[in-house]
Tab-separated table of C-alpha atoms in Angstrom:
chain	number	residue	atom	x	y	z
A	4	UNK	CA	-40.904	20.858	11.905
A	5	UNK	CA	-40.556	17.337	10.548
A	6	UNK	CA	-37.471	15.276	11.291
A	7	UNK	CA	-35.993	12.578	9.058
A	8	UNK	CA	-34.855	9.307	10.554
A	9	UNK	CA	-31.234	9.501	9.454
A	10	UNK	CA	-29.040	12.337	10.732
A	11	UNK	CA	-26.067	13.069	8.453
A	12	UNK	CA	-22.751	14.330	9.711
A	13	UNK	CA	-22.533	18.022	10.578
A	14	UNK	CA	-20.765	20.327	12.980
A	15	UNK	CA	-22.529	18.384	15.766
A	16	UNK	CA	-20.577	15.216	14.998
A	17	UNK	CA	-18.926	15.517	18.441
A	18	UNK	CA	-22.347	15.370	20.151
A	19	UNK	CA	-24.554	12.315	20.598
A	20	UNK	CA	-27.882	12.997	18.781
A	21	UNK	CA	-29.737	11.468	21.714
A	22	UNK	CA	-27.917	13.498	24.364
A	23	UNK	CA	-29.218	16.535	26.204
A	24	UNK	CA	-26.392	18.685	24.786
A	25	UNK	CA	-27.487	17.971	21.244
A	26	UNK	CA	-31.086	18.875	22.029
A	27	UNK	CA	-29.977	22.100	23.717
A	28	UNK	CA	-27.883	23.020	20.653
A	29	UNK	CA	-30.889	22.322	18.478
A	30	UNK	CA	-33.258	24.422	20.576
A	31	UNK	CA	-30.739	27.269	20.762
A	32	UNK	CA	-30.167	27.343	16.993
A	33	UNK	CA	-33.915	27.323	16.352
A	34	UNK	CA	-34.374	30.135	18.867
A	35	UNK	CA	-31.614	32.195	17.190
A	36	UNK	CA	-33.234	31.802	13.777
A	37	UNK	CA	-36.563	33.176	14.969
A	38	UNK	CA	-34.864	35.865	17.043
A	39	UNK	CA	-32.768	37.141	14.126
A	40	UNK	CA	-35.690	37.075	11.706
A	41	UNK	CA	-37.910	38.909	14.227
A	42	UNK	CA	-35.178	41.511	14.841
A	43	UNK	CA	-34.699	42.165	11.139
A	44	UNK	CA	-38.452	42.336	10.620
A	45	UNK	CA	-38.782	44.959	13.341
A	46	UNK	CA	-35.905	46.988	11.895
A	47	UNK	CA	-37.346	46.800	8.385
A	48	UNK	CA	-40.786	47.839	9.615
A	49	UNK	CA	-39.219	50.665	11.623
A	50	UNK	CA	-37.295	51.883	8.580
A	51	UNK	CA	-40.471	51.878	6.493
A	52	UNK	CA	-42.665	53.584	9.090
A	53	UNK	CA	-40.086	56.270	9.807
A	54	UNK	CA	-39.562	57.041	6.142
A	55	UNK	CA	-41.478	59.559	4.061
A	56	UNK	CA	-42.878	56.778	1.891
A	57	UNK	CA	-44.239	54.999	4.961
A	58	UNK	CA	-45.755	58.193	6.258
A	59	UNK	CA	-47.426	58.922	2.914
A	60	UNK	CA	-48.758	55.359	2.647
A	61	UNK	CA	-50.324	55.289	6.127
A	62	UNK	CA	-51.748	58.759	5.715
A	63	UNK	CA	-53.289	57.721	2.393
A	64	UNK	CA	-55.105	54.825	4.079
A	65	UNK	CA	-56.112	57.083	6.989
A	66	UNK	CA	-53.875	55.491	9.626
A	67	UNK	CA	-52.059	58.664	10.570
A	68	UNK	CA	-52.990	58.252	14.252
A	69	UNK	CA	-51.424	54.789	14.328
A	70	UNK	CA	-48.322	56.215	12.640
A	71	UNK	CA	-48.056	59.011	15.233
A	72	UNK	CA	-48.485	56.483	18.040
A	73	UNK	CA	-45.708	54.312	16.606
A	74	UNK	CA	-43.310	57.212	16.114
A	75	UNK	CA	-44.004	58.575	19.585
A	76	UNK	CA	-44.145	55.448	21.741
A	77	UNK	CA	-42.895	52.380	19.829
A	78	UNK	CA	-39.981	53.818	17.838
A	79	UNK	CA	-37.834	54.578	20.936
A	80	UNK	CA	-38.571	51.061	22.183
A	81	UNK	CA	-37.359	49.544	18.885
A	82	UNK	CA	-34.122	51.560	19.072
A	83	UNK	CA	-33.564	50.496	22.694
A	84	UNK	CA	-34.313	46.879	21.822
A	85	UNK	CA	-31.800	47.013	18.956
A	86	UNK	CA	-29.113	48.295	21.333
A	87	UNK	CA	-29.840	45.472	23.780
A	88	UNK	CA	-29.841	42.961	20.931
A	89	UNK	CA	-26.410	44.153	19.761
A	90	UNK	CA	-25.139	43.755	23.323
A	91	UNK	CA	-26.640	40.259	23.372
A	92	UNK	CA	-24.902	39.355	20.094
A	93	UNK	CA	-21.545	40.550	21.431
A	94	UNK	CA	-21.953	38.553	24.649
A	95	UNK	CA	-23.220	35.475	22.801
A	96	UNK	CA	-20.327	35.593	20.358
A	97	UNK	CA	-17.784	35.903	23.161
A	98	UNK	CA	-19.323	32.970	25.077
A	99	UNK	CA	-19.284	30.768	21.985
A	100	UNK	CA	-15.674	31.734	21.365
A	101	UNK	CA	-14.751	30.644	24.892
A	102	UNK	CA	-16.624	27.359	24.434
A	103	UNK	CA	-14.872	26.769	21.104
A	104	UNK	CA	-11.472	27.313	22.766
A	105	UNK	CA	-12.290	25.042	25.708
A	106	UNK	CA	-13.567	22.179	23.560
A	107	UNK	CA	-10.978	22.748	20.802
A	108	UNK	CA	-13.477	23.182	17.985
A	109	UNK	CA	-10.695	24.692	15.831
A	110	UNK	CA	-6.985	24.067	15.451
A	111	UNK	CA	-6.064	27.481	16.871
A	112	UNK	CA	-7.924	29.638	19.370
A	113	UNK	CA	-7.889	32.675	17.087
A	114	UNK	CA	-9.537	30.843	14.171
A	115	UNK	CA	-13.029	31.459	15.559
A	116	UNK	CA	-13.422	35.161	14.588
A	117	UNK	CA	-12.135	34.462	11.075
A	118	UNK	CA	-14.509	31.534	10.555
A	119	UNK	CA	-17.456	33.527	11.954
A	120	UNK	CA	-16.517	36.819	10.314
A	121	UNK	CA	-20.088	37.454	9.153
A	122	UNK	CA	-21.323	37.350	12.755
A	123	UNK	CA	-18.764	39.932	13.824
A	124	UNK	CA	-19.651	42.240	10.939
A	125	UNK	CA	-23.377	41.740	11.612
A	126	UNK	CA	-22.944	43.499	14.952
A	127	UNK	CA	-22.256	46.749	13.097
A	128	UNK	CA	-25.609	48.553	12.568
A	129	UNK	CA	-24.838	49.351	8.933
A	130	UNK	CA	-24.261	45.632	8.225
A	131	UNK	CA	-27.347	44.235	9.938
A	132	UNK	CA	-28.287	42.304	6.791
A	133	UNK	CA	-25.471	39.841	7.571
A	134	UNK	CA	-27.599	38.607	10.469
A	135	UNK	CA	-29.870	37.094	7.868
A	136	UNK	CA	-26.804	35.325	6.468
A	137	UNK	CA	-26.229	33.761	9.872
A	138	UNK	CA	-29.875	32.713	10.073
A	139	UNK	CA	-29.534	31.093	6.662
A	140	UNK	CA	-26.462	29.146	7.818
A	141	UNK	CA	-28.321	27.924	10.898
A	142	UNK	CA	-31.268	26.846	8.743
A	143	UNK	CA	-28.897	25.010	6.391
A	144	UNK	CA	-27.260	23.318	9.384
A	145	UNK	CA	-30.647	22.167	10.635
A	146	UNK	CA	-31.411	20.903	7.134
A	147	UNK	CA	-28.184	18.878	7.218
A	148	UNK	CA	-29.312	17.356	10.495
A	149	UNK	CA	-32.449	16.112	8.789
A	150	UNK	CA	-34.946	18.745	9.911
A	151	UNK	CA	-37.120	20.047	7.063
A	152	UNK	CA	-37.156	23.652	8.191
A	153	UNK	CA	-37.802	24.849	4.645
A	154	UNK	CA	-40.533	23.068	2.626
A	155	UNK	CA	-39.242	21.003	-0.251
A	156	UNK	CA	-41.185	23.054	-2.816
A	157	UNK	CA	-39.461	26.243	-1.653
A	158	UNK	CA	-36.081	24.488	-1.717
A	159	UNK	CA	-36.601	23.378	-5.318
A	160	UNK	CA	-37.722	26.840	-6.387
A	161	UNK	CA	-34.791	28.492	-4.607
A	162	UNK	CA	-32.342	26.057	-6.244
A	163	UNK	CA	-33.916	26.721	-9.636
A	164	UNK	CA	-33.572	30.498	-9.372
A	165	UNK	CA	-30.043	30.096	-8.011
A	166	UNK	CA	-29.162	28.031	-11.089
A	167	UNK	CA	-30.775	30.652	-13.334
A	168	UNK	CA	-28.730	33.476	-11.819
A	169	UNK	CA	-25.446	31.556	-11.796
A	170	UNK	CA	-25.940	30.254	-15.352
A	171	UNK	CA	-26.755	33.705	-16.719
A	172	UNK	CA	-23.759	35.267	-14.963
A	173	UNK	CA	-21.341	32.531	-16.020
A	174	UNK	CA	-22.656	32.601	-19.605
A	175	UNK	CA	-22.089	36.362	-19.852
A	176	UNK	CA	-18.537	35.983	-18.528
A	177	UNK	CA	-17.654	33.080	-20.836
A	178	UNK	CA	-19.146	34.726	-23.932
A	179	UNK	CA	-17.304	37.970	-23.188
A	180	UNK	CA	-14.027	36.092	-22.804
A	181	UNK	CA	-14.572	34.120	-26.034
A	182	UNK	CA	-15.437	37.283	-27.962
A	183	UNK	CA	-12.311	38.922	-26.573
A	184	UNK	CA	-10.136	35.998	-27.642
A	185	UNK	CA	-11.659	35.984	-31.126
A	186	UNK	CA	-11.217	39.757	-31.469
A	187	UNK	CA	-7.611	39.444	-30.344
A	188	UNK	CA	-6.949	36.738	-32.931
A	189	UNK	CA	-8.574	38.845	-35.668
A	190	UNK	CA	-6.798	42.114	-34.883
A	191	UNK	CA	-3.498	41.082	-33.375
A	192	UNK	CA	-0.488	40.692	-35.623
A	193	UNK	CA	0.934	38.093	-33.270
A	194	UNK	CA	-1.951	35.623	-33.523
A	195	UNK	CA	0.122	33.346	-35.759
A	196	UNK	CA	2.767	33.163	-33.052
A	197	UNK	CA	0.041	32.374	-30.521
A	198	UNK	CA	-1.245	29.525	-32.665
A	199	UNK	CA	2.286	28.242	-33.262
A	200	UNK	CA	2.999	28.339	-29.528
A	201	UNK	CA	-0.265	26.512	-28.904
A	202	UNK	CA	0.675	23.782	-31.372
A	203	UNK	CA	4.236	23.531	-30.054
A	204	UNK	CA	2.982	23.238	-26.508
A	205	UNK	CA	0.796	20.250	-27.425
A	206	UNK	CA	3.169	18.381	-29.729
A	207	UNK	CA	4.055	15.770	-27.098
A	208	UNK	CA	0.416	15.228	-26.185
A	209	UNK	CA	-0.496	15.029	-29.867
A	210	UNK	CA	2.228	12.412	-30.479
A	211	UNK	CA	1.007	10.339	-27.545
A	212	UNK	CA	-2.618	10.540	-28.663
A	213	UNK	CA	-1.712	9.686	-32.274
A	214	UNK	CA	0.333	6.648	-31.181
A	215	UNK	CA	-2.553	5.372	-29.047
A	216	UNK	CA	-4.978	5.998	-31.903
A	217	UNK	CA	-2.808	4.051	-34.346
A	218	UNK	CA	-2.468	1.233	-31.834
A	219	UNK	CA	-6.214	1.065	-31.179
A	220	UNK	CA	-7.410	1.339	-34.781
A	221	UNK	CA	-4.684	0.391	-37.259
A	222	UNK	CA	-3.116	-2.406	-35.204
A	223	UNK	CA	-6.504	-3.963	-34.488
A	224	UNK	CA	-7.494	-3.784	-38.137
A	225	UNK	CA	-4.178	-5.274	-39.306
A	226	UNK	CA	-4.438	-8.090	-36.779
A	227	UNK	CA	-7.969	-8.896	-37.908
A	228	UNK	CA	-6.977	-8.943	-41.584
A	229	UNK	CA	-3.477	-10.389	-41.131
A	230	UNK	CA	-4.328	-13.820	-42.546
A	231	UNK	CA	-6.245	-12.369	-45.493
A	232	UNK	CA	-3.397	-9.972	-46.344
A	233	UNK	CA	-0.842	-12.796	-46.164
A	234	UNK	CA	-2.949	-14.987	-48.431
A	235	UNK	CA	-3.341	-12.174	-50.939
A	236	UNK	CA	0.405	-11.478	-50.956
A	237	UNK	CA	1.066	-15.206	-51.401
A	238	UNK	CA	-1.378	-15.332	-54.301
A	239	UNK	CA	0.344	-12.321	-55.886
A	240	UNK	CA	3.740	-14.051	-55.640
A	241	UNK	CA	2.248	-17.209	-57.086
A	242	UNK	CA	0.740	-15.265	-59.963
A	243	UNK	CA	4.049	-13.458	-60.500
A	244	UNK	CA	5.810	-16.802	-60.909
A	245	UNK	CA	3.157	-17.955	-63.356
A	246	UNK	CA	3.529	-14.728	-65.300
A	247	UNK	CA	7.276	-15.227	-65.676
A	248	UNK	CA	7.593	-17.021	-69.095
A	249	UNK	CA	11.360	-17.400	-68.846
A	250	UNK	CA	11.022	-19.588	-65.740
A	251	UNK	CA	8.208	-21.648	-67.324
A	252	UNK	CA	10.183	-22.251	-70.503
A	253	UNK	CA	13.301	-23.213	-68.528
A	254	UNK	CA	11.438	-25.738	-66.381
A	255	UNK	CA	9.731	-27.304	-69.394
A	256	UNK	CA	13.151	-28.205	-70.780
A	257	UNK	CA	13.492	-30.601	-67.871
A	258	UNK	CA	11.740	-33.843	-68.881
A	259	UNK	CA	9.233	-35.608	-66.623
A	260	UNK	CA	9.813	-33.523	-63.439
A	261	UNK	CA	9.745	-30.063	-65.019
A	262	UNK	CA	6.017	-29.517	-64.403
A	263	UNK	CA	6.284	-30.838	-60.872
A	264	UNK	CA	9.222	-28.513	-60.110
A	265	UNK	CA	7.218	-25.593	-61.544
A	266	UNK	CA	4.305	-26.394	-59.250
A	267	UNK	CA	6.599	-26.681	-56.203
A	268	UNK	CA	8.245	-23.374	-56.989
A	269	UNK	CA	4.843	-21.696	-57.197
A	270	UNK	CA	3.818	-23.259	-53.851
A	271	UNK	CA	7.112	-22.241	-52.232
A	272	UNK	CA	6.770	-18.724	-53.594
A	273	UNK	CA	3.243	-18.386	-52.271
A	274	UNK	CA	4.290	-19.721	-48.878
A	275	UNK	CA	7.295	-17.429	-48.855
A	276	UNK	CA	5.107	-14.404	-49.614
A	277	UNK	CA	2.725	-15.306	-46.779
A	278	UNK	CA	5.574	-15.758	-44.264
A	279	UNK	CA	7.195	-12.483	-45.291
A	280	UNK	CA	3.848	-10.719	-44.877
A	281	UNK	CA	3.365	-12.222	-41.409
A	282	UNK	CA	6.871	-11.091	-40.491
A	283	UNK	CA	6.230	-7.548	-41.715
A	284	UNK	CA	2.843	-7.239	-39.972
A	285	UNK	CA	3.917	-8.793	-36.660
A	286	UNK	CA	5.663	-5.644	-35.307
A	287	UNK	CA	2.678	-3.551	-36.396
A	288	UNK	CA	0.076	-5.575	-34.459
A	289	UNK	CA	2.061	-5.939	-31.233
A	290	UNK	CA	1.646	-3.620	-28.234
A	291	UNK	CA	-1.387	-2.199	-26.443
A	292	UNK	CA	-3.181	1.185	-26.253
A	293	UNK	CA	-1.390	1.850	-22.954
A	294	UNK	CA	1.992	0.862	-24.429
A	295	UNK	CA	1.976	1.399	-28.218
A	296	UNK	CA	4.684	-0.386	-30.176
A	297	UNK	CA	7.863	1.365	-31.263
A	298	UNK	CA	6.795	1.785	-34.899
A	299	UNK	CA	3.658	3.734	-34.045
A	300	UNK	CA	5.548	5.843	-31.505
A	301	UNK	CA	8.111	6.718	-34.152
A	302	UNK	CA	5.414	7.604	-36.702
A	303	UNK	CA	3.575	9.748	-34.163
A	304	UNK	CA	6.749	11.579	-33.131
A	305	UNK	CA	7.659	12.338	-36.737
A	306	UNK	CA	4.139	13.586	-37.499
A	307	UNK	CA	4.106	15.787	-34.375
A	308	UNK	CA	7.416	17.340	-35.401
A	309	UNK	CA	6.049	18.587	-38.720
A	310	UNK	CA	6.786	22.233	-39.423
A	311	UNK	CA	3.539	24.199	-39.492
A	312	UNK	CA	5.083	27.130	-41.382
A	313	UNK	CA	2.818	26.286	-44.250
A	314	UNK	CA	-0.007	28.504	-45.458
A	315	UNK	CA	-2.510	25.706	-45.987
A	316	UNK	CA	-1.671	24.130	-42.628
A	317	UNK	CA	-1.899	27.495	-40.866
A	318	UNK	CA	-5.318	28.082	-42.390
A	319	UNK	CA	-6.397	24.648	-41.205
A	320	UNK	CA	-5.238	25.344	-37.640
A	321	UNK	CA	-6.830	28.806	-37.638
A	322	UNK	CA	-10.102	27.376	-38.939
A	323	UNK	CA	-10.076	24.706	-36.217
A	324	UNK	CA	-9.438	27.341	-33.521
A	325	UNK	CA	-12.180	29.683	-34.760
A	326	UNK	CA	-14.720	26.898	-35.173
A	327	UNK	CA	-13.892	25.620	-31.682
A	328	UNK	CA	-14.530	29.090	-30.225
A	329	UNK	CA	-17.808	29.390	-32.156
A	330	UNK	CA	-18.916	25.923	-31.027
A	331	UNK	CA	-18.184	26.748	-27.385
A	332	UNK	CA	-19.975	30.092	-27.702
A	333	UNK	CA	-23.008	28.405	-29.267
A	334	UNK	CA	-23.139	25.819	-26.493
A	335	UNK	CA	-22.766	28.446	-23.773
A	336	UNK	CA	-25.657	30.462	-25.199
A	337	UNK	CA	-27.978	27.487	-24.671
A	338	UNK	CA	-30.159	28.312	-21.656
A	339	UNK	CA	-30.293	25.049	-19.750
A	340	UNK	CA	-32.637	26.487	-17.129
A	341	UNK	CA	-35.149	27.408	-19.847
A	342	UNK	CA	-35.101	23.854	-21.201
A	343	UNK	CA	-35.653	22.505	-17.680
A	344	UNK	CA	-38.557	24.905	-17.213
A	345	UNK	CA	-40.156	23.797	-20.496
A	346	UNK	CA	-39.774	20.138	-19.517
A	347	UNK	CA	-41.404	20.908	-16.159
A	348	UNK	CA	-44.311	22.682	-17.862
A	349	UNK	CA	-44.795	19.754	-20.243
A	350	UNK	CA	-44.781	17.337	-17.312
A	351	UNK	CA	-47.501	19.384	-15.582
A	352	UNK	CA	-49.622	19.309	-18.726
């Protein structure tokens, strides 16, 4: 059994890894693992040999004398050993409970039987399989301490099959729930109310998200193009003055300075248009995504308060809900473990 250099924290955090107590705990846990596995192996072999299937199998391979010897001499010994082992488990559990109370391993003295419920149930003959659960916990505890009790290849394979089982179970549950929701929406006469309630419940969140979106996209774009927009508005005002013949004719009646005044008016108009544009855009580019400006908040609130009692809008919301359910169902049906297995096979090739 190989040991890693670093020992992570575990239930032994109260014990010095170099102390004799720690080593005794380690030896005892290792001993219990082998003892439990050996006990369950003997019980499983006894169950098989005492069954009709076991008798037929040994008779078919001409080991009936060995079977008779086991049933006559060894079977009573296995039953007696099981009784002594149960007595040992009861005594061992009581001693550990006393030690846990003395050293305050738990906040209350009566917590121990609830935390170690599987050990108490494993004493019952009909629930012997829970002893294997305890052995697994001890093995996991040793693994946490840095001892590679289980080879890494077996660990990876066990984790893979665990993921396969959990993914298949969770996928079945999720798909069943999604199909139930979709069936309810298709058959229920109250699905419109459900959708309306869903929209109403998220109006505030929608308004907040819309305000942040406007601040991030529209405000940034306006700020980037603010100078260009102002120049274009100024040019439009300038062109509007040029396209006003009454003003041109009036200024030409003024001798000498008429043309100069016309040029100044055009320049002032262009400048005025640019300044007005800057003034209009300034409130729209202020603020931040965390604190959108008042204008965007007001727009978002008004949009979120729209009445959805509209057939086209209801169809849009229903379509979004159904497509969302279908997209989730499609994603859930993807077998991630199968893709991982294919990648592993390709890597081996």
